[in-house]
Amino acid sequence: MQIHHLPYADPGEPDVRSGTRFLLWLGRNQLGGQVKSLLWGLLLHLGIAGSPLGVGLAVQAVIDRSGGDLARAGALLAVLGAAIAVGDTMMHRTAVTNWITAAARVQQLLARKSAELGSLLNRRVAAGEVVAVSTGDVEKIGWFVETLSRFAAAATTLVLVCVGLVVYQPALGVVVAAGVPVLALAALPLLPRATRRADVQREKAGRATELASDTVAGLRVLRGIGGEDLFLGRYREASQQVREAAVHSARMWALIAAVQVLLPGLLLVVVVVYGAGLALEGRVTVGELVTVYGAVALAHHPLRNFEEIAMAYSFSRPSAKRAAGVLALTRTAATGPAASGEPQAGEFPAGQLPAGQFPPGEAPAGDPPGGDLYDPVTGLLAPAGLFTAVVCGDPDAAGRLADRLGGHPPGEPEAHVSVLLGGTPLDELPLGTARTAVLVQDKDPVLLSGTLRELLDVPSSGRVTPGDALAAARCGDVLDALAQASAEPGGDPMDTRITERGRSLSGGQRQRLALARSLVTDPEVLVLDEPTSAVDSHTEARVAAGVRELRTGRTTVVLASSPLLLDLADRVVFVRDGRAVAVGTHRELLAAEERYRAVVTRETEEDTLVDIEEPA
């Protein structure tokens, strides 16, 4: 896999049983790149390790006054120099490729999981944790994958050097062969403590990031209550804890680095002293002593990879564990009696159960099923092709219900019962089919930066044009504003750039553009959560009429409490305490259901009691 081939057509199914297994899975999936980096690393390290041999032969040739031996030594050094240059260049190239492709694979997996979970992701994982996993953790994971091959090359080189020195000069080679494993493993006793300190640092950094994310998200509220200084103090305290943890961790890594410098120095002193004695005794030549000395002196180069792999694993393991935790999240599977398509007794009035055009799990492959939308938990039924309004009274309850209807229920997986579309559990459909069948527009939709044309260029059925959607959402004033903001006089508003999150537009304008985007997709079922909460009453009535007209013959569910919108609905379902308790038209419910009237007309509880008592 090369960088120019990214992104992956399929990043694969990761092993998320643990952070270590996830790291190993990444390494196995880049086996080709790892082998390339290993081979180039061997060329580099063996070139470096062989240089002392060439120097030793050259020194001995000068002592022996042999021109031929000196020329051969020079040729050997030239070949080794070329090997070092080529090996270093190509190893760096392949190692960086491994790093980037591993990070890209993880980012694709996270993006796929985010798209799969939707709004449910933030309810399972804190926003700060999601940010940390998708940024810093991805980099650390890529670092470990990249170091694997370089570490393997360094370890192989050290083994070959020790064996070669024993064969070349047994008296000194045995000393080196005994000392090198000690150098390589000396830092192991320090690693657990260093790892724990690194984990503490990462945990504190994650909490600080989460606190910062929450503070920024709630900045407007904080300013309203005068709480900026309070939260600034909390973040300052959290950041100082991160700094202290980082210093604490750095001290341990500095100790490990010092050990990696000290012990090779001691081995070098031992080799020089012992080798000088052997040379005086005539047991080794000067050239052999220089060769062994050079080999030990250059051993620090591959030994640094031992320290790096230890650091990379210590930092990447918790990162991989967090990434695996996010990737292990799944859309909850339908469970319980209701998942079979058979509502429990008393869940909804008789005669109002779903039509059940398809038996559960037998919907046509690839095509979204048609039919009624039914929620067994609340008893909510939205008949196919009708405009259904839902009144909850509690905005939070309405948001949770919208999530349920879209297949992203809050709560624990084991407590989940799937919504049924045409009698088919939504969770049993392939994700793409489910998304095509039911689209949920959140209460606070997000507009991405780009032109209006790009905003409305979304996957759709093709039956609704952008012009029709904009007209239904009553976006005429938005188009005028974009035309005035165009860089060219009289420019096309469709080509005017919208700033990030639509900051240049008012809340009502953003809301209507998001509604137009949802209308363009033309899903089988469109669920809208308070789609007109940011517009005035006159615009709200026009928007509701436009949506009703455009969605004629398609299933539309609107969670709202505005009388202007409710009066246009084919049917209204009143949900109270998590159950559908009344169904009818808006006017019928106003006349017959006191609790509904209290929610819609904003009557107080005392007013409602008076209305109830008056007939008596």
XYZ file of N, CA and C in Angstrom, residues 377-612:
708
model
N -41.789 0.527 21.746
C -41.567 1.023 23.103
C -42.607 2.070 23.484
N -42.856 3.034 22.605
C -43.818 4.097 22.918
C -45.207 3.797 22.374
N -45.306 2.868 21.404
C -46.583 2.628 20.748
C -46.876 3.612 19.646
N -45.896 4.398 19.237
C -46.087 5.398 18.189
C -46.211 4.727 16.836
N -47.255 5.079 16.080
C -47.458 4.570 14.732
C -47.540 5.739 13.771
N -46.708 5.701 12.732
C -46.752 6.712 11.668
C -47.142 5.996 10.389
N -48.414 6.080 9.975
C -48.858 5.363 8.771
C -48.114 5.819 7.527
N -47.914 4.883 6.619
C -47.179 5.181 5.388
C -47.904 6.237 4.574
N -47.144 7.201 4.057
C -47.675 8.213 3.171
C -48.367 9.372 3.843
N -48.427 9.393 5.169
C -49.125 10.466 5.876
C -48.155 11.389 6.611
N -48.650 12.574 6.909
C -47.911 13.585 7.670
C -48.342 13.426 9.130
N -47.454 12.868 9.952
C -47.768 12.596 11.352
C -46.990 13.548 12.247
N -47.683 14.213 13.141
C -47.036 15.082 14.123
C -47.040 14.385 15.471
N -45.981 14.568 16.235
C -45.843 13.943 17.547
C -45.620 15.048 18.575
N -46.409 15.049 19.612
C -46.297 16.028 20.691
C -45.836 15.297 21.945
N -44.670 15.714 22.473
C -44.141 15.080 23.680
C -44.223 15.989 24.904
N -44.120 17.271 24.698
C -44.101 18.179 25.840
C -42.716 18.379 26.403
N -41.902 17.334 26.424
C -40.534 17.393 26.937
C -39.570 17.362 25.750
N -38.806 18.448 25.516
C -37.883 18.468 24.364
C -36.860 17.340 24.406
N -36.386 17.004 25.595
C -35.414 15.915 25.708
C -36.039 14.582 25.314
N -37.271 14.362 25.755
C -37.957 13.124 25.384
C -38.191 13.071 23.880
N -38.489 14.219 23.282
C -38.680 14.262 21.829
C -37.387 13.912 21.104
N -36.255 14.428 21.600
C -34.969 14.113 20.992
C -34.640 12.640 21.082
N -34.929 12.027 22.237
C -34.667 10.591 22.399
C -35.563 9.770 21.473
N -36.811 10.204 21.325
C -37.733 9.490 20.441
C -37.268 9.602 18.986
N -36.797 10.776 18.594
C -36.278 10.950 17.225
C -35.104 10.016 16.983
N -34.228 9.890 17.962
C -33.094 8.975 17.828
C -33.568 7.533 17.676
N -34.569 7.163 18.446
C -35.102 5.799 18.352
C -35.660 5.536 16.955
N -36.412 6.486 16.436
C -37.032 6.291 15.126
C -35.984 6.160 14.025
N -34.820 6.761 14.241
C -33.749 6.659 13.256
C -32.834 5.476 13.463
N -33.106 4.648 14.467
C -32.262 3.475 14.717
C -31.068 3.768 15.583
N -31.086 4.911 16.317
C -29.980 5.258 17.216
C -30.534 5.469 18.617
N -31.018 4.410 19.240
C -31.672 4.589 20.536
C -30.682 4.886 21.650
N -31.048 5.751 22.595
C -30.204 5.959 23.768
C -30.324 4.772 24.705
N -29.435 4.722 25.684
C -29.518 3.672 26.687
C -28.626 2.495 26.366
N -28.767 1.449 27.157
C -27.918 0.273 27.046
C -28.420 -0.653 25.935
N -27.506 -1.351 25.256
C -27.903 -2.228 24.164
C -28.907 -3.296 24.563
N -28.736 -3.856 25.754
C -29.620 -4.956 26.133
C -31.053 -4.500 26.355
N -31.266 -3.200 26.533
C -32.616 -2.691 26.766
C -33.275 -2.228 25.481
N -32.638 -2.421 24.339
C -33.121 -1.858 23.088
C -34.097 -2.775 22.388
N -35.190 -2.200 21.900
C -36.143 -2.886 21.043
C -36.227 -2.082 19.761
N -36.035 -2.728 18.634
C -35.927 -2.017 17.370
C -37.251 -1.436 16.915
N -37.170 -0.286 16.249
C -38.304 0.294 15.555
C -38.604 -0.567 14.327
N -39.874 -0.660 13.957
C -40.290 -1.469 12.816
C -40.704 -0.578 11.654
N -40.232 -0.909 10.470
C -40.654 -0.221 9.260
C -41.290 -1.246 8.342
N -42.598 -1.123 8.166
C -43.301 -2.137 7.381
C -43.216 -3.509 8.004
N -43.117 -3.579 9.338
C -43.023 -4.853 10.030
C -41.616 -5.400 10.122
N -40.631 -4.736 9.491
C -39.243 -5.193 9.506
C -38.450 -4.398 10.532
N -37.799 -5.057 11.481
C -36.963 -4.325 12.438
C -35.890 -3.526 11.693
N -35.797 -2.260 12.019
C -34.848 -1.385 11.324
C -33.414 -1.855 11.542
N -33.134 -2.434 12.708
C -31.777 -2.878 13.015
C -31.367 -4.119 12.219
N -32.330 -4.803 11.621
C -31.998 -5.983 10.828
C -31.650 -5.632 9.391
N -31.873 -4.383 9.016
C -31.543 -3.947 7.666
C -30.073 -3.587 7.582
N -29.445 -3.751 6.401
C -28.086 -3.231 6.229
C -28.067 -1.735 6.528
N -26.936 -1.266 7.052
C -26.863 0.126 7.492
C -27.229 1.098 6.376
N -26.693 0.869 5.162
C -27.003 1.770 4.057
C -28.478 1.786 3.728
N -29.118 0.619 3.772
C -30.547 0.534 3.487
C -31.361 1.240 4.563
N -30.948 1.056 5.819
C -31.661 1.711 6.920
C -31.558 3.224 6.815
N -30.353 3.724 6.458
C -30.173 5.170 6.328
C -31.006 5.721 5.171
N -31.134 4.941 4.099
C -31.945 5.379 2.961
C -33.422 5.385 3.328
N -33.819 4.455 4.177
C -35.238 4.319 4.524
C -35.698 5.409 5.472
N -34.910 5.696 6.508
C -35.322 6.649 7.543
C -34.220 7.676 7.744
N -34.567 8.936 7.569
C -33.631 10.041 7.791
C -34.150 10.888 8.937
N -33.290 11.142 9.910
C -33.653 11.966 11.063
C -32.865 13.262 11.001
N -33.567 14.389 11.041
C -32.909 15.689 11.126
C -32.944 16.148 12.577
N -31.762 16.370 13.147
C -31.670 16.776 14.537
C -32.254 18.157 14.751
N -32.454 18.443 16.023
C -32.989 19.756 16.397
C -32.003 20.873 16.039
N -30.718 20.581 16.158
C -29.676 21.561 15.847
C -28.797 21.009 14.734
N -29.247 21.017 13.492
C -28.459 20.450 12.392
C -27.224 21.287 12.109
N -26.212 20.640 11.542
C -24.934 21.295 11.257
C -24.804 21.521 9.758
N -24.386 22.726 9.377
C -24.088 23.035 7.988
C -22.575 23.041 7.812
N -22.088 22.294 6.841
C -20.661 22.267 6.569
C -20.298 23.417 5.639
N -19.048 23.848 5.705
C -18.606 24.938 4.852
C -18.613 24.496 3.393
N -18.823 25.457 2.495
C -18.899 25.169 1.063
C -19.993 25.995 0.430
N -20.227 25.797 -0.835
C -21.278 26.533 -1.521
C -22.629 25.887 -1.246
N -23.688 26.647 -1.537
C -25.029 26.110 -1.349
C -25.262 24.932 -2.287
N -24.686 24.985 -3.454
C -24.820 23.877 -4.396
C -24.198 22.612 -3.817
N -23.024 22.768 -3.192
C -22.364 21.624 -2.570
C -23.150 21.123 -1.368
N -23.766 22.036 -0.624
C -24.551 21.648 0.550
C -25.708 20.743 0.148
N -26.330 21.052 -1.002
C -27.499 20.290 -1.440
C -27.134 19.130 -2.360
N -25.837 18.942 -2.614
C -25.387 17.828 -3.447
C -25.174 16.612 -2.553
N -26.274 15.960 -2.205
C -26.249 14.819 -1.292
C -26.908 13.623 -1.972
N -26.605 12.405 -1.496
C -27.288 11.228 -2.051
C -28.796 11.376 -1.940
N -29.504 11.122 -3.015
C -30.944 11.352 -3.014
C -31.624 10.417 -3.999
N -32.947 10.430 -3.959
C -33.735 9.616 -4.889
C -33.792 10.255 -6.267
N -33.549 11.570 -6.358
C -33.621 12.285 -7.630
C -34.997 12.835 -7.927
N -35.980 12.526 -7.074
C -37.342 13.003 -7.322
C -37.539 14.445 -6.882
N -36.707 14.920 -5.978
C -36.835 16.283 -5.458
C -35.601 17.068 -5.876
N -35.799 18.147 -6.592
C -34.678 18.981 -7.028
C -34.312 19.961 -5.917
N -33.076 20.485 -5.935
C -32.701 21.503 -4.940
C -33.628 22.708 -4.958
N -34.085 23.108 -6.152
C -35.007 24.244 -6.227
C -36.317 23.961 -5.521
N -36.858 22.755 -5.734
C -38.116 22.384 -5.063
C -37.934 22.357 -3.549
N -36.802 21.814 -3.092
C -36.562 21.730 -1.644
C -36.409 23.117 -1.031
N -35.683 23.991 -1.697
C -35.505 25.351 -1.179
C -36.840 26.098 -1.146
N -37.674 25.873 -2.164
C -38.974 26.533 -2.184
C -39.869 26.016 -1.064
N -39.857 24.694 -0.841
C -40.690 24.121 0.218
C -40.245 24.596 1.592
N -38.928 24.768 1.780
C -38.413 25.237 3.065
C -38.457 26.752 3.186
N -39.025 27.422 2.177
C -39.186 28.881 2.178
C -37.848 29.585 2.407
N -36.884 29.270 1.514
C -35.531 29.820 1.646
C -35.287 31.003 0.707
N -36.340 31.676 0.278
C -36.167 32.801 -0.629
C -35.287 33.892 -0.050
N -35.511 34.235 1.233
C -34.693 35.287 1.844
C -33.239 34.835 1.998
N -33.042 33.523 2.172
C -31.673 33.003 2.275
C -30.957 33.154 0.933
N -31.655 32.847 -0.149
C -31.060 32.993 -1.464
C -30.726 34.454 -1.752
N -31.615 35.377 -1.335
C -31.337 36.801 -1.531
C -30.093 37.222 -0.758
N -29.977 36.743 0.487
C -28.824 37.100 1.305
C -27.533 36.548 0.703
N -27.586 35.324 0.178
C -26.402 34.734 -0.429
C -26.040 35.440 -1.729
N -27.058 35.876 -2.476
C -26.785 36.610 -3.714
C -26.083 37.928 -3.411
N -26.508 38.613 -2.348
C -25.857 39.868 -1.969
C -24.440 39.638 -1.478
N -24.214 38.477 -0.858
C -22.880 38.171 -0.350
C -21.959 37.615 -1.410
N -22.476 37.401 -2.621
C -21.667 36.839 -3.692
C -20.534 37.781 -4.069
N -19.407 37.216 -4.440
C -18.244 38.024 -4.819
C -18.511 38.815 -6.089
N -19.390 38.325 -6.956
C -19.719 39.015 -8.194
C -21.125 39.581 -8.109
N -21.329 40.819 -8.558
C -22.677 41.411 -8.544
C -23.642 40.548 -9.353
N -24.787 40.281 -8.753
C -25.772 39.449 -9.434
C -25.358 38.005 -9.572
N -24.440 37.565 -8.720
C -23.948 36.198 -8.796
C -25.000 35.181 -8.399
N -24.769 33.938 -8.794
C -25.687 32.848 -8.482
C -25.552 32.497 -7.003
N -26.639 32.612 -6.217
C -26.538 32.276 -4.780
C -26.144 30.828 -4.545
N -26.403 29.941 -5.518
C -26.026 28.549 -5.352
C -24.516 28.378 -5.311
N -23.777 29.343 -5.864
C -22.322 29.267 -5.885
C -21.675 30.136 -4.817
N -22.484 30.741 -3.958
C -21.948 31.549 -2.863
C -21.505 30.630 -1.734
N -20.355 30.928 -1.200
C -19.782 30.076 -0.161
C -20.436 30.354 1.191
N -20.783 29.284 1.881
C -21.337 29.367 3.236
C -20.204 29.090 4.215
N -20.055 29.948 5.195
C -18.964 29.786 6.148
C -19.204 28.570 7.033
N -18.169 28.173 7.775
C -18.248 27.000 8.640
C -19.427 27.093 9.588
N -20.224 26.009 9.618
C -21.424 25.905 10.455
C -22.446 27.007 10.150
N -22.298 27.662 8.999
C -23.263 28.677 8.600
C -23.306 29.881 9.520
N -22.136 30.278 10.036
C -22.105 31.382 10.997
C -22.588 32.700 10.402
N -22.503 32.847 9.069
C -22.918 34.100 8.436
C -24.429 34.203 8.294
N -25.154 33.150 8.649
C -26.607 33.133 8.533
C -27.247 33.151 9.912
N -28.509 33.543 9.944
C -29.238 33.522 11.213
C -29.630 32.095 11.558
N -30.083 31.903 12.790
C -30.478 30.566 13.213
C -31.622 30.018 12.380
N -32.607 30.852 12.073
C -33.721 30.397 11.255
C -33.306 30.055 9.842
N -32.383 30.836 9.276
C -31.901 30.543 7.931
C -31.137 29.231 7.891
N -30.283 29.008 8.891
C -29.560 27.743 8.957
C -30.522 26.567 9.067
N -31.548 26.748 9.882
C -32.494 25.660 10.105
C -33.247 25.314 8.817
N -33.630 26.329 8.047
C -34.366 26.069 6.811
C -33.474 25.475 5.726
N -32.198 25.888 5.683
C -31.283 25.270 4.723
C -31.062 23.796 5.058
N -30.936 23.497 6.337
C -30.783 22.096 6.742
C -32.032 21.300 6.385
N -33.210 21.929 6.544
C -34.457 21.264 6.163
C -34.485 21.002 4.659
N -34.042 21.978 3.866
C -33.994 21.788 2.414
C -33.066 20.635 2.048
N -31.940 20.533 2.742
C -31.023 19.428 2.483
C -31.693 18.082 2.765
N -32.451 18.013 3.853
C -33.153 16.768 4.179
C -34.240 16.462 3.149
N -34.923 17.495 2.666
C -35.977 17.276 1.679
C -35.408 16.785 0.355
N -34.215 17.245 -0.013
C -33.597 16.813 -1.265
C -33.336 15.308 -1.254
N -32.944 14.770 -0.109
C -32.643 13.333 -0.044
C -33.873 12.480 -0.328
N -35.081 13.008 0.022
C -36.337 12.320 -0.267
C -36.341 10.891 0.261
N -36.150 10.698 1.570
C -36.142 9.333 2.115
C -37.541 8.741 2.176
N -37.613 7.453 2.399
C -38.911 6.803 2.567
C -39.645 7.390 3.767
N -38.900 7.607 4.857
C -39.465 8.217 6.072
C -38.557 9.361 6.486
N -39.131 10.535 6.675
C -38.375 11.704 7.118
C -38.863 12.080 8.508
N -37.928 12.099 9.473
C -38.251 12.453 10.854
C -37.603 13.807 11.149
N -38.419 14.778 11.534
C -37.947 16.135 11.796
C -38.203 16.486 13.256
N -37.145 16.866 13.950
C -37.259 17.242 15.367
C -37.246 18.768 15.464
N -38.418 19.345 15.764
C -38.576 20.808 15.873
C -37.923 21.529 14.694
N -38.405 21.290 13.467
C -37.745 21.872 12.291
C -37.965 23.363 12.129
N -38.905 23.951 12.873
C -39.204 25.375 12.712
C -39.085 26.134 14.028
N -38.287 25.627 14.951
C -38.205 26.264 16.270
C -37.527 27.625 16.240
N -36.743 27.915 15.179
C -35.979 29.169 15.134
C -36.571 30.189 14.176
N -37.813 29.961 13.704
C -38.427 30.914 12.766
C -39.672 31.519 13.396
N -40.144 32.619 12.806
C -41.343 33.281 13.335
C -42.590 32.511 12.902
N -43.741 32.884 13.487
C -44.980 32.132 13.272
C -45.415 32.142 11.816
N -45.285 33.302 11.150
C -45.709 33.397 9.754
C -44.875 32.465 8.884
N -43.551 32.501 9.066
C -42.670 31.630 8.285
C -42.907 30.178 8.637
N -43.158 29.909 9.907
C -43.391 28.532 10.338
C -44.572 27.913 9.619
N -45.676 28.672 9.493
C -46.857 28.151 8.816
C -46.562 27.876 7.341
N -45.820 28.766 6.701
C -45.484 28.586 5.288
C -44.553 27.388 5.091
N -43.586 27.232 5.999
C -42.677 26.092 5.901
C -43.434 24.783 6.078
N -44.328 24.738 7.069
C -45.096 23.519 7.313
C -45.942 23.155 6.102
N -46.566 24.168 5.482
C -47.368 23.901 4.291
C -46.498 23.415 3.138
N -45.320 24.015 2.987
C -44.418 23.599 1.912
C -43.936 22.169 2.084
N -43.586 21.797 3.314
C -43.135 20.429 3.575
C -44.258 19.438 3.331
N -45.448 19.770 3.795
C -46.588 18.866 3.606
C -46.862 18.640 2.121
N -46.812 19.716 1.338
C -47.081 19.593 -0.091
C -46.003 18.781 -0.801
N -44.728 19.056 -0.480
C -43.627 18.365 -1.150
C -43.575 16.892 -0.773
N -43.963 16.570 0.457
C -43.868 15.192 0.941
C -45.168 14.418 0.757
N -46.046 14.896 -0.075
C -47.298 14.195 -0.321
C -47.024 12.774 -0.823
N -47.644 11.806 -0.160
C -47.441 10.417 -0.529
C -46.228 9.768 0.119
N -45.452 10.527 0.880
C -44.290 10.010 1.585
C -44.541 10.141 3.088
N -43.914 9.270 3.872
C -44.114 9.281 5.322
C -43.260 10.366 5.958
N -43.912 11.237 6.702
C -43.207 12.328 7.384
C -43.647 12.358 8.837
N -42.665 12.395 9.746
C -42.936 12.481 11.180
C -42.273 13.750 11.697
N -43.051 14.614 12.318
C -42.534 15.873 12.844
C -42.797 15.904 14.344
N -41.738 16.071 15.123
C -41.889 16.231 16.567
C -41.923 17.717 16.862
N -43.058 18.213 17.293
C -43.240 19.650 17.500
C -44.417 19.855 18.442
N -44.588 21.104 18.854
C -45.732 21.451 19.707
C -46.380 22.744 19.242
N -46.033 23.203 18.038
C -46.599 24.437 17.505
C -47.978 24.173 16.907
N -49.004 24.886 17.352
C -50.358 24.681 16.802
C -50.412 24.909 15.295
N -49.607 25.846 14.773
C -49.621 26.128 13.345
C -49.196 24.903 12.547
N -48.203 24.188 13.047
C -47.726 23.002 12.360
C -48.651 21.815 12.612
N -49.113 21.684 13.845
C -49.955 20.541 14.203
C -51.268 20.556 13.429
N -51.771 21.747 13.118
C -53.061 21.859 12.437
C -52.983 21.358 10.998
N -51.769 21.288 10.450
C -51.598 20.824 9.079
C -51.351 19.324 8.997
N -51.143 18.670 10.126
C -50.818 17.247 10.128
C -52.043 16.402 9.841
N -51.822 15.265 9.152
C -52.923 14.332 8.911
C -53.389 13.701 10.217
N -52.451 13.452 11.098
C -52.784 12.883 12.403
C -51.741 13.339 13.405
N -52.153 13.416 14.653
C -51.278 13.845 15.738
C -51.272 12.753 16.797
N -50.054 12.425 17.276
C -49.905 11.437 18.342
C -49.377 12.165 19.568
N -50.054 12.017 20.674
C -49.650 12.644 21.930
C -48.921 11.602 22.780
N -47.656 11.868 23.086
C -46.827 10.963 23.870
C -46.607 11.574 25.238
N -46.919 10.800 26.271
C -46.753 11.268 27.643
C -46.133 10.153 28.482
N -45.097 10.506 29.234
C -44.393 9.536 30.078
C -43.902 8.333 29.269
N -43.458 8.608 28.043
C -42.877 7.556 27.221
C -43.872 6.635 26.557
N -45.166 6.991 26.547
C -46.181 6.156 25.910
C -47.105 7.018 25.062
N -47.545 6.482 23.922
C -48.535 7.158 23.089
C -49.897 6.978 23.743
N -50.497 8.071 24.200
C -51.733 7.980 24.977
C -52.955 8.476 24.225
N -52.745 9.188 23.112
C -53.893 9.703 22.357
C -53.490 9.931 20.914
N -54.466 9.691 20.005
C -54.241 9.861 18.570
C -55.469 10.532 17.972
N -55.239 11.446 17.042
C -56.335 12.124 16.366
C -55.818 13.301 15.592
N -56.732 14.149 15.135
C -56.299 15.397 14.521
C -56.029 16.405 15.628
N -55.400 17.489 15.244
C -55.074 18.524 16.230
C -56.340 19.056 16.905
N -57.352 19.345 16.121
C -58.578 19.921 16.696
C -59.320 18.894 17.560
N -59.303 17.630 17.141
C -59.955 16.595 17.956
C -59.284 16.461 19.312
N -57.950 16.494 19.334
C -57.238 16.348 20.600
C -57.405 17.578 21.477
N -57.470 18.737 20.864
C -57.715 19.946 21.659
C -59.047 19.851 22.397
N -60.041 19.279 21.749
C -61.369 19.200 22.350
C -61.492 18.062 23.360
N -60.737 16.975 23.132
C -60.971 15.778 23.944
C -59.877 15.481 24.963
N -58.699 16.017 24.807
C -57.569 15.639 25.659
C -57.018 16.856 26.377
N -57.342 16.962 27.687
C -56.917 18.130 28.454
C -55.400 18.240 28.555
N -54.738 17.108 28.758
C -53.279 17.140 28.898
C -52.613 17.599 27.599
N -53.179 17.189 26.476
C -52.651 17.652 25.189
C -52.848 19.164 25.049
N -54.013 19.631 25.399
C -54.298 21.067 25.302
C -53.354 21.861 26.194
N -53.015 21.301 27.357
C -52.107 22.012 28.269
C -50.719 22.161 27.650
N -50.273 21.136 26.949
C -48.941 21.199 26.333
C -48.925 22.151 25.148
N -49.938 22.054 24.291
C -49.938 22.821 23.047
C -50.249 24.291 23.279
N -51.177 24.593 24.178
C -51.571 25.990 24.418
C -50.800 26.615 25.565
N -49.887 25.839 26.190
C -49.072 26.315 27.309
C -49.927 26.704 28.518
N -51.050 26.000 28.710
C -51.866 26.259 29.887
C -51.159 25.751 31.130
N -51.375 26.395 32.261
C -50.821 25.912 33.512
C -51.654 24.762 34.024
N -51.114 24.072 34.988
C -51.832 22.923 35.546
C -53.134 23.378 36.194
N -53.142 24.569 36.825
C -54.353 25.070 37.467
C -55.419 25.364 36.429
N -54.996 25.945 35.276
C -55.948 26.216 34.211
C -56.589 24.934 33.714
N -55.803 23.897 33.628
C -56.314 22.616 33.149
C -57.337 22.045 34.123
N -57.035 22.141 35.398
C -57.973 21.636 36.397
C -59.301 22.394 36.350
N -59.238 23.709 36.140
C -60.462 24.503 36.028
C -61.288 24.027 34.841
N -60.579 23.778 33.686
C -61.290 23.315 32.503
C -61.959 21.972 32.756
N -61.295 21.131 33.541
C -61.855 19.809 33.809
C -63.073 19.909 34.717
